[in-house]
Amino acid sequence: MTVAFRNAVVALIDEYDMCPPGETVLCALSGGADSMCLTHFVAGLGRERGFTVCAAHFDHRLRGTASAQDAAFVSEWCRENGIPLTLGTGDVTAEAKGRGMSVEEAGRELRYAFLTETAKKVGAKRIATAHHADDNLETLLLRLTRGSGLKGLSGIPPRRGSVVRPLLEVSRADILAYLSEYGIPHVEDATNQDRANPRNLIRHEVVPVLRTLNPNLSATAARTQRSLRQDDAYLNAQAARAVAMAQVGEDGVTVHASAFAALPEAVAVRAVRRLWEGVRGGDGRCTANHLLAVVALARSKKTSGRVTLPDGWEAVRSYGLLLLCRKKEAAPPEAVPLPDEGTFLWGDGWSVTCERCVCPEGIQKNPAVFYLACDMLGGGTVVRTRRTGDVLALPGRTGSKTLKKWMIERRVPRALRDRLPVLADEKGVVAATGIGVSSRCAAVPGENALRVTIEKTQE
């Protein structure tokens, strides 16, 4: 083993407190070159420094008999080397199908769940994985192609909670040289050659070309990502200071909009994310566009506004305050009897006016003014919202349609469909705002009628 290899791995272990003396470290052991190097090196270091090493192998059931052979291989190697091993398995394909995610995502979730549970059973305070500098280079290139901020370009962190990555700043070539020096066997996963996988395509087609420009590409990328992580950590610290005065209540978390508006955008976006993670108990699905929209809301000259966030949350601006909270779904307005005369308010600021009149000639086609034939109305005419099964036939049109189909055809926004006034009697729909009056109840010119005008009085 070269001095440079050992120094790089030990330095990272010490910097991030990956292998505390007297504790147990659990190594994720697939049987591939990287995990075999990791487990062998960490086990040797454990004997020097007085910490215990265990291993865990997870069978994803994706490669038939090859998966079983891998499990047998690591079992025999761990037995020969005196390393306690825990085996686990899971149906990754079924999990991916059942949860509507990719096989790669499902495999990762099942694998880490197994590692976490195994760590609890064996008393391990750290879970070591074999990610290395080439993995981080591939991650950097992948995220560049998809678009990413500073956090994404920083790549895989050396430590996240209990998960540590001792090999993160050494290359795959260094790992293979280590295995060769110590005569350590390993297995090869044939799926790593599949170019249909974007990471494999970058590994086999893109990286070799870039290495012709810089043979030390992995080391260069590792230094760059270390620098980016430091910059990201500084900006996050500034964001933490910005949200320190946030008020947490039953409705959500509140901050002064002016405090956010004055922040540089790089800090403001991180501050919003910290607020979001705080109220959500985790990251959730808040994208960069969501975060930027909340920052824009804080900077807006308008004293009120709101931004819709994932999972039923929203950001609400009210004068000088910015609130992140769950959306409050208002109860649908109650049904109100329709009078013969007079004006009343209904629902979210709707004005309903009823007047007795004679139906005029040349009725304007106004979907908010209805002339109803009084003798055609059934009993108990009310103003209400739409209901399942409501249908409406318009004068001069063949057949009827559900109110849902009429609203879609008239491009009524989804959010408004359950808030619009509908006139109905015991026989069904009489008229619907924005659509028209039922052919059953429509008055004809010269006939005594009830004119109903429905207007929005506020936004």
Coordinates of N, CA and C in Angstrom, one line a residue, residues 69-246:
Q69 N -24.3 -16.1 -5.7 CA -22.9 -16.4 -5.7 C -22.1 -15.3 -5.0
D70 N -22.5 -14.0 -5.1 CA -21.9 -12.9 -4.5 C -22.0 -13.1 -2.9
A71 N -23.2 -13.4 -2.5 CA -23.4 -13.6 -1.1 C -22.5 -14.7 -0.5
A72 N -22.4 -15.8 -1.3 CA -21.6 -16.9 -0.8 C -20.1 -16.5 -0.8
F73 N -19.7 -15.7 -1.7 CA -18.3 -15.2 -1.8 C -18.0 -14.3 -0.6
V74 N -18.8 -13.3 -0.3 CA -18.5 -12.5 0.8 C -18.6 -13.2 2.2
S75 N -19.5 -14.2 2.2 CA -19.6 -15.0 3.5 C -18.3 -15.7 3.8
E76 N -17.8 -16.4 2.7 CA -16.5 -17.2 2.9 C -15.4 -16.2 3.2
W77 N -15.3 -15.1 2.5 CA -14.1 -14.2 2.7 C -14.2 -13.6 4.2
C78 N -15.4 -13.2 4.6 CA -15.5 -12.7 6.0 C -15.1 -13.8 7.0
R79 N -15.6 -15.0 6.8 CA -15.3 -16.1 7.7 C -13.7 -16.3 7.8
E80 N -13.1 -16.3 6.6 CA -11.6 -16.5 6.6 C -10.9 -15.3 7.3
N81 N -11.4 -14.2 7.3 CA -10.8 -13.0 7.8 C -11.3 -12.6 9.2
G82 N -12.2 -13.4 9.8 CA -12.7 -13.1 11.1 C -13.5 -11.8 11.2
I83 N -14.3 -11.5 10.2 CA -15.1 -10.3 10.2 C -16.6 -10.8 10.3
P84 N -17.3 -10.4 11.4 CA -18.7 -10.8 11.5 C -19.5 -10.2 10.3
L85 N -20.4 -11.0 9.7 CA -21.2 -10.6 8.5 C -22.6 -10.8 8.8
T86 N -23.4 -9.8 8.4 CA -24.9 -10.0 8.4 C -25.4 -10.0 6.9
L87 N -26.2 -10.9 6.6 CA -26.8 -11.0 5.2 C -28.2 -10.5 5.2
G88 N -28.6 -9.9 4.2 CA -30.0 -9.4 4.0 C -30.4 -9.5 2.6
T89 N -31.7 -9.5 2.3 CA -32.2 -9.6 0.9 C -33.5 -8.8 0.8
G90 N -33.9 -8.4 -0.4 CA -35.1 -7.7 -0.6 C -35.5 -7.8 -2.1
D91 N -36.8 -7.8 -2.4 CA -37.2 -7.9 -3.8 C -37.3 -6.4 -4.3
V92 N -36.2 -6.0 -4.9 CA -36.1 -4.6 -5.3 C -37.1 -4.3 -6.5
T93 N -37.2 -5.2 -7.4 CA -38.1 -5.1 -8.6 C -39.5 -4.9 -8.1
A94 N -40.0 -5.7 -7.2 CA -41.4 -5.6 -6.7 C -41.6 -4.3 -5.9
E95 N -40.5 -3.9 -5.2 CA -40.6 -2.6 -4.4 C -40.7 -1.4 -5.4
A96 N -39.9 -1.4 -6.4 CA -39.9 -0.3 -7.4 C -41.3 -0.2 -8.1
K97 N -41.9 -1.4 -8.4 CA -43.2 -1.4 -9.1 C -44.3 -0.9 -8.2
G98 N -44.2 -1.4 -6.9 CA -45.3 -1.1 -6.0 C -45.3 0.4 -5.5
R99 N -44.1 1.0 -5.5 CA -44.0 2.4 -5.1 C -43.8 3.4 -6.2
G100 N -43.8 2.9 -7.5 CA -43.7 3.8 -8.6 C -42.4 4.5 -8.7
M101 N -41.3 3.8 -8.4 CA -40.0 4.5 -8.5 C -39.1 3.6 -9.4
S102 N -37.9 4.1 -9.7 CA -36.9 3.4 -10.5 C -36.4 2.3 -9.6
V103 N -35.8 1.2 -10.3 CA -35.2 0.1 -9.6 C -34.0 0.6 -8.8
E104 N -33.2 1.6 -9.4 CA -32.1 2.1 -8.7 C -32.5 2.8 -7.4
E105 N -33.6 3.6 -7.4 CA -34.1 4.3 -6.2 C -34.6 3.3 -5.2
A106 N -35.3 2.3 -5.7 CA -35.9 1.3 -4.7 C -34.7 0.5 -4.1
G107 N -33.7 0.1 -4.9 CA -32.6 -0.6 -4.4 C -31.9 0.2 -3.3
R108 N -31.7 1.5 -3.5 CA -31.0 2.3 -2.6 C -31.7 2.4 -1.3
E109 N -33.1 2.6 -1.4 CA -33.9 2.7 -0.1 C -33.9 1.4 0.7
L110 N -34.0 0.3 0.0 CA -34.0 -1.0 0.7 C -32.7 -1.3 1.3
R111 N -31.6 -1.0 0.6 CA -30.2 -1.3 1.0 C -29.9 -0.4 2.3
Y112 N -30.2 0.9 2.2 CA -29.9 1.7 3.4 C -30.8 1.4 4.6
A113 N -32.0 1.0 4.3 CA -32.9 0.6 5.4 C -32.3 -0.7 6.1
F114 N -31.8 -1.6 5.3 CA -31.1 -2.8 5.9 C -29.9 -2.5 6.6
L115 N -29.1 -1.6 6.1 CA -27.8 -1.2 6.8 C -28.1 -0.5 8.1
T116 N -29.1 0.4 8.1 CA -29.5 1.1 9.3 C -30.0 0.1 10.4
E117 N -30.8 -0.8 10.0 CA -31.3 -1.8 11.0 C -30.2 -2.7 11.5
T118 N -29.3 -3.1 10.6 CA -28.2 -4.0 11.0 C -27.3 -3.2 11.9
A119 N -27.0 -1.9 11.7 CA -26.2 -1.1 12.5 C -26.7 -1.1 14.0
K120 N -28.1 -1.0 14.1 CA -28.7 -1.0 15.4 C -28.5 -2.3 16.1
K121 N -28.6 -3.4 15.3 CA -28.5 -4.8 15.9 C -27.1 -5.0 16.4
V122 N -26.1 -4.6 15.7 CA -24.7 -4.9 16.1 C -24.1 -3.8 16.9
G123 N -24.8 -2.7 17.1 CA -24.3 -1.6 18.0 C -23.3 -0.7 17.3
A124 N -23.4 -0.6 15.9 CA -22.5 0.3 15.2 C -22.9 1.7 15.2
K125 N -22.0 2.6 15.5 CA -22.3 4.1 15.5 C -22.0 4.7 14.1
R126 N -21.3 3.9 13.2 CA -21.0 4.4 11.9 C -21.3 3.3 10.8
I127 N -21.8 3.7 9.7 CA -22.0 2.8 8.5 C -21.0 3.3 7.4
A128 N -20.1 2.5 7.1 CA -19.1 2.9 6.1 C -19.4 2.4 4.7
T129 N -19.5 3.2 3.7 CA -19.7 2.8 2.3 C -18.5 3.1 1.5
A130 N -18.4 2.4 0.3 CA -17.1 2.4 -0.4 C -17.1 3.4 -1.6
H131 N -17.9 4.5 -1.5 CA -17.8 5.5 -2.6 C -16.4 6.1 -2.6
H132 N -15.9 6.4 -3.8 CA -14.6 6.9 -4.0 C -14.6 8.1 -4.9
A133 N -13.4 8.6 -5.2 CA -13.2 9.9 -6.0 C -13.8 9.8 -7.4
D134 N -13.7 8.6 -8.0 CA -14.3 8.5 -9.4 C -15.8 8.5 -9.3
D135 N -16.4 7.9 -8.2 CA -17.9 8.0 -8.1 C -18.3 9.5 -8.0
N136 N -17.5 10.2 -7.2 CA -17.9 11.6 -7.0 C -17.7 12.4 -8.3
L137 N -16.7 12.1 -9.1 CA -16.5 12.7 -10.4 C -17.7 12.5 -11.3
E138 N -18.1 11.2 -11.3 CA -19.3 10.9 -12.1 C -20.5 11.6 -11.7
T139 N -20.7 11.7 -10.3 CA -21.8 12.5 -9.8 C -21.8 13.9 -10.2
L140 N -20.6 14.5 -10.2 CA -20.4 15.9 -10.6 C -20.9 16.1 -12.0
L141 N -20.4 15.2 -12.9 CA -20.7 15.3 -14.3 C -22.2 15.1 -14.6
L142 N -22.8 14.1 -13.9 CA -24.2 13.9 -14.0 C -25.0 15.1 -13.7
R143 N -24.7 15.7 -12.6 CA -25.4 16.8 -12.1 C -25.2 18.1 -12.9
L144 N -24.0 18.2 -13.5 CA -23.8 19.3 -14.5 C -24.7 19.1 -15.7
T145 N -24.9 17.9 -16.2 CA -25.8 17.7 -17.3 C -27.3 18.0 -17.0
R146 N -27.7 17.7 -15.8 CA -29.1 17.9 -15.4 C -29.4 19.3 -14.8
G147 N -28.3 20.0 -14.4 CA -28.5 21.3 -13.8 C -28.5 21.1 -12.3
S148 N -27.7 21.9 -11.6 CA -27.6 21.8 -10.2 C -27.0 23.0 -9.6
G149 N -27.3 23.2 -8.3 CA -26.7 24.3 -7.5 C -25.4 23.8 -6.8
L150 N -24.9 24.7 -5.9 CA -23.6 24.4 -5.3 C -23.7 23.1 -4.5
K151 N -24.8 22.9 -3.8 CA -24.9 21.6 -3.0 C -24.8 20.4 -3.9
G152 N -25.5 20.4 -5.0 CA -25.4 19.2 -5.9 C -24.0 19.0 -6.5
L153 N -23.4 20.1 -6.9 CA -22.0 20.0 -7.5 C -21.0 19.6 -6.5
S154 N -21.3 19.8 -5.2 CA -20.4 19.4 -4.1 C -20.3 17.9 -4.1
G155 N -21.2 17.2 -4.7 CA -21.1 15.7 -4.8 C -21.5 15.0 -3.5
I156 N -21.0 13.8 -3.4 CA -21.3 12.9 -2.3 C -20.5 13.4 -1.1
P157 N -21.1 13.7 0.1 CA -20.3 14.2 1.2 C -19.5 13.1 1.9
P158 N -18.4 13.4 2.5 CA -17.6 12.4 3.2 C -18.4 11.8 4.4
R159 N -19.3 12.6 4.9 CA -20.1 12.0 6.1 C -21.5 12.7 6.0
R160 N -22.5 11.9 6.2 CA -23.9 12.4 6.3 C -24.5 11.6 7.5
G161 N -24.6 12.2 8.6 CA -25.1 11.5 9.8 C -24.2 10.4 10.2
S162 N -24.7 9.2 10.3 CA -23.9 8.0 10.7 C -23.2 7.4 9.5
V163 N -23.6 7.8 8.3 CA -23.0 7.2 7.1 C -21.7 7.9 6.7
V164 N -20.6 7.1 6.6 CA -19.2 7.7 6.4 C -18.6 7.0 5.1
R165 N -17.7 7.8 4.5 CA -17.2 7.3 3.2 C -15.6 7.5 3.2
P166 N -14.9 6.6 3.8 CA -13.5 6.8 4.0 C -12.7 6.8 2.7
L167 N -13.2 6.2 1.6 CA -12.4 6.2 0.4 C -12.7 7.3 -0.6
L168 N -13.4 8.3 -0.1 CA -14.0 9.3 -1.1 C -12.9 10.2 -1.8
E169 N -11.7 10.2 -1.3 CA -10.7 11.1 -1.9 C -9.6 10.2 -2.5
V170 N -9.8 8.9 -2.8 CA -8.9 8.1 -3.5 C -9.6 7.6 -4.8
S171 N -8.8 7.3 -5.8 CA -9.4 6.9 -7.1 C -9.6 5.4 -7.2
R172 N -10.4 5.0 -8.2 CA -10.6 3.6 -8.5 C -9.3 2.9 -8.8
A173 N -8.4 3.5 -9.5 CA -7.1 3.0 -9.8 C -6.3 2.7 -8.5
D174 N -6.4 3.6 -7.5 CA -5.7 3.4 -6.3 C -6.3 2.1 -5.6
I175 N -7.6 2.0 -5.7 CA -8.3 0.9 -5.0 C -7.9 -0.5 -5.6
L176 N -7.8 -0.5 -7.0 CA -7.4 -1.7 -7.6 C -5.9 -2.1 -7.3
A177 N -5.1 -1.0 -7.2 CA -3.7 -1.3 -6.8 C -3.6 -1.9 -5.4
Y178 N -4.4 -1.4 -4.5 CA -4.5 -1.9 -3.1 C -4.9 -3.4 -3.1
L179 N -5.9 -3.7 -3.9 CA -6.3 -5.1 -4.0 C -5.2 -6.0 -4.5
S180 N -4.6 -5.5 -5.5 CA -3.5 -6.3 -6.1 C -2.3 -6.5 -5.1
E181 N -2.0 -5.5 -4.4 CA -0.9 -5.6 -3.5 C -1.1 -6.6 -2.4
Y182 N -2.4 -6.7 -1.9 CA -2.7 -7.6 -0.8 C -3.4 -8.9 -1.3
G183 N -3.5 -9.0 -2.6 CA -4.1 -10.3 -3.1 C -5.5 -10.5 -2.7
I184 N -6.3 -9.4 -2.6 CA -7.7 -9.5 -2.2 C -8.6 -9.8 -3.4
P185 N -9.4 -10.8 -3.4 CA -10.3 -11.1 -4.5 C -11.5 -10.2 -4.5
H186 N -12.2 -10.2 -5.6 CA -13.5 -9.4 -5.6 C -14.3 -10.0 -6.8
V187 N -15.6 -9.6 -6.8 CA -16.5 -10.0 -7.9 C -16.8 -8.8 -8.8
E188 N -17.2 -9.1 -10.0 CA -17.5 -8.0 -10.9 C -19.0 -8.1 -11.2
D189 N -19.7 -7.0 -11.2 CA -21.1 -6.8 -11.5 C -21.3 -6.5 -13.0
A190 N -21.8 -7.4 -13.7 CA -21.9 -7.2 -15.2 C -22.8 -6.0 -15.5
T191 N -23.7 -5.6 -14.7 CA -24.6 -4.5 -15.0 C -23.8 -3.2 -15.0
N192 N -22.6 -3.2 -14.5 CA -21.8 -2.0 -14.5 C -21.3 -1.6 -15.9
Q193 N -21.5 -2.6 -16.9 CA -21.1 -2.3 -18.3 C -22.2 -1.8 -19.1
D194 N -23.4 -1.7 -18.6 CA -24.6 -1.4 -19.3 C -24.6 0.1 -19.6
R195 N -24.4 0.5 -20.9 CA -24.3 1.9 -21.2 C -25.7 2.6 -21.2
A196 N -26.7 1.9 -21.1 CA -28.1 2.5 -21.0 C -28.2 3.2 -19.6
N197 N -27.4 2.8 -18.7 CA -27.4 3.5 -17.4 C -26.5 4.8 -17.5
P198 N -27.1 6.0 -17.3 CA -26.3 7.3 -17.5 C -25.0 7.3 -16.8
R199 N -24.9 6.8 -15.6 CA -23.7 6.8 -14.8 C -22.6 5.9 -15.5
N200 N -23.0 4.8 -16.0 CA -22.1 3.9 -16.7 C -21.6 4.5 -18.0
L201 N -22.6 5.2 -18.7 CA -22.2 5.9 -20.0 C -21.1 7.0 -19.7
I202 N -21.3 7.7 -18.6 CA -20.3 8.7 -18.3 C -19.0 8.1 -17.9
R203 N -19.1 7.0 -17.1 CA -17.9 6.3 -16.7 C -17.0 5.7 -17.8
H204 N -17.7 5.1 -18.8 CA -17.0 4.4 -19.9 C -16.7 5.2 -21.1
E205 N -17.6 6.3 -21.3 CA -17.4 7.0 -22.6 C -16.9 8.4 -22.4
V206 N -17.4 9.1 -21.3 CA -17.1 10.5 -21.1 C -15.8 10.7 -20.3
V207 N -15.6 10.0 -19.2 CA -14.5 10.2 -18.4 C -13.2 9.9 -19.1
P208 N -13.1 8.8 -19.8 CA -11.8 8.5 -20.5 C -11.4 9.7 -21.4
V209 N -12.3 10.3 -22.1 CA -12.0 11.4 -23.0 C -11.4 12.6 -22.1
L210 N -12.1 12.9 -21.0 CA -11.6 14.0 -20.2 C -10.3 13.7 -19.6
R211 N -10.0 12.4 -19.3 CA -8.7 12.1 -18.8 C -7.5 12.4 -19.8
T212 N -7.8 12.4 -21.0 CA -6.8 12.8 -22.0 C -6.4 14.2 -21.8
L213 N -7.3 15.1 -21.3 CA -7.0 16.5 -21.0 C -6.3 16.6 -19.6
N214 N -6.7 15.8 -18.7 CA -6.2 15.8 -17.3 C -6.1 14.4 -16.8
P215 N -4.9 13.8 -16.8 CA -4.8 12.4 -16.3 C -5.2 12.3 -14.8
N216 N -5.1 13.4 -14.0 CA -5.4 13.4 -12.6 C -6.8 14.0 -12.4
L217 N -7.7 13.7 -13.3 CA -9.0 14.3 -13.2 C -9.8 14.0 -11.9
S218 N -9.7 12.8 -11.4 CA -10.4 12.5 -10.2 C -9.9 13.3 -9.0
A219 N -8.6 13.4 -8.9 CA -8.0 14.2 -7.8 C -8.4 15.7 -7.9
T220 N -8.4 16.1 -9.1 CA -8.7 17.6 -9.4 C -10.2 17.8 -9.0
A221 N -11.0 16.9 -9.4 CA -12.5 17.0 -9.1 C -12.7 17.0 -7.6
A222 N -11.9 16.1 -6.9 CA -12.1 15.9 -5.5 C -11.7 17.2 -4.7
R223 N -10.6 17.9 -5.2 CA -10.2 19.1 -4.6 C -11.3 20.2 -4.8
T224 N -11.8 20.2 -6.0 CA -12.8 21.2 -6.4 C -14.1 21.0 -5.5
Q225 N -14.5 19.7 -5.4 CA -15.7 19.5 -4.6 C -15.5 19.8 -3.1
R226 N -14.3 19.5 -2.6 CA -14.0 19.9 -1.2 C -14.2 21.4 -1.0
S227 N -13.7 22.2 -2.0 CA -13.8 23.6 -1.9 C -15.3 24.1 -2.0
L228 N -16.0 23.4 -2.9 CA -17.4 23.7 -3.0 C -18.2 23.4 -1.7
R229 N -17.9 22.3 -1.1 CA -18.5 22.0 0.2 C -18.2 23.0 1.2
Q230 N -17.0 23.5 1.2 CA -16.7 24.6 2.2 C -17.5 25.9 1.9
D231 N -17.6 26.2 0.7 CA -18.4 27.4 0.3 C -19.8 27.2 0.7
D232 N -20.4 26.0 0.4 CA -21.7 25.7 0.7 C -22.0 25.8 2.2
A233 N -21.0 25.2 3.0 CA -21.2 25.2 4.4 C -21.2 26.7 5.0
Y234 N -20.4 27.6 4.4 CA -20.4 28.9 4.9 C -21.7 29.6 4.6
L235 N -22.2 29.4 3.3 CA -23.5 30.0 3.0 C -24.6 29.5 3.8
N236 N -24.6 28.2 4.1 CA -25.6 27.6 5.0 C -25.5 28.2 6.4
A237 N -24.3 28.5 6.9 CA -24.2 29.1 8.2 C -24.8 30.5 8.2
Q238 N -24.6 31.2 7.1 CA -25.3 32.5 7.0 C -26.8 32.4 7.0
A239 N -27.3 31.4 6.3 CA -28.7 31.2 6.2 C -29.3 30.8 7.6
A240 N -28.5 30.0 8.4 CA -29.0 29.7 9.7 C -29.1 30.9 10.6
R241 N -28.2 31.8 10.5 CA -28.3 33.1 11.2 C -29.5 33.9 10.8
A242 N -29.8 33.8 9.6 CA -31.0 34.6 9.0 C -32.3 34.1 9.6
V243 N -32.4 32.8 9.8 CA -33.7 32.3 10.3 C -33.7 32.0 11.8
A244 N -32.7 32.5 12.5 CA -32.6 32.2 13.9 C -33.8 32.9 14.7
M245 N -34.3 34.0 14.1 CA -35.4 34.7 14.8 C -36.8 34.2 14.3
A246 N -36.8 33.2 13.5 CA -38.1 32.7 13.0 C -39.0 32.3 14.2

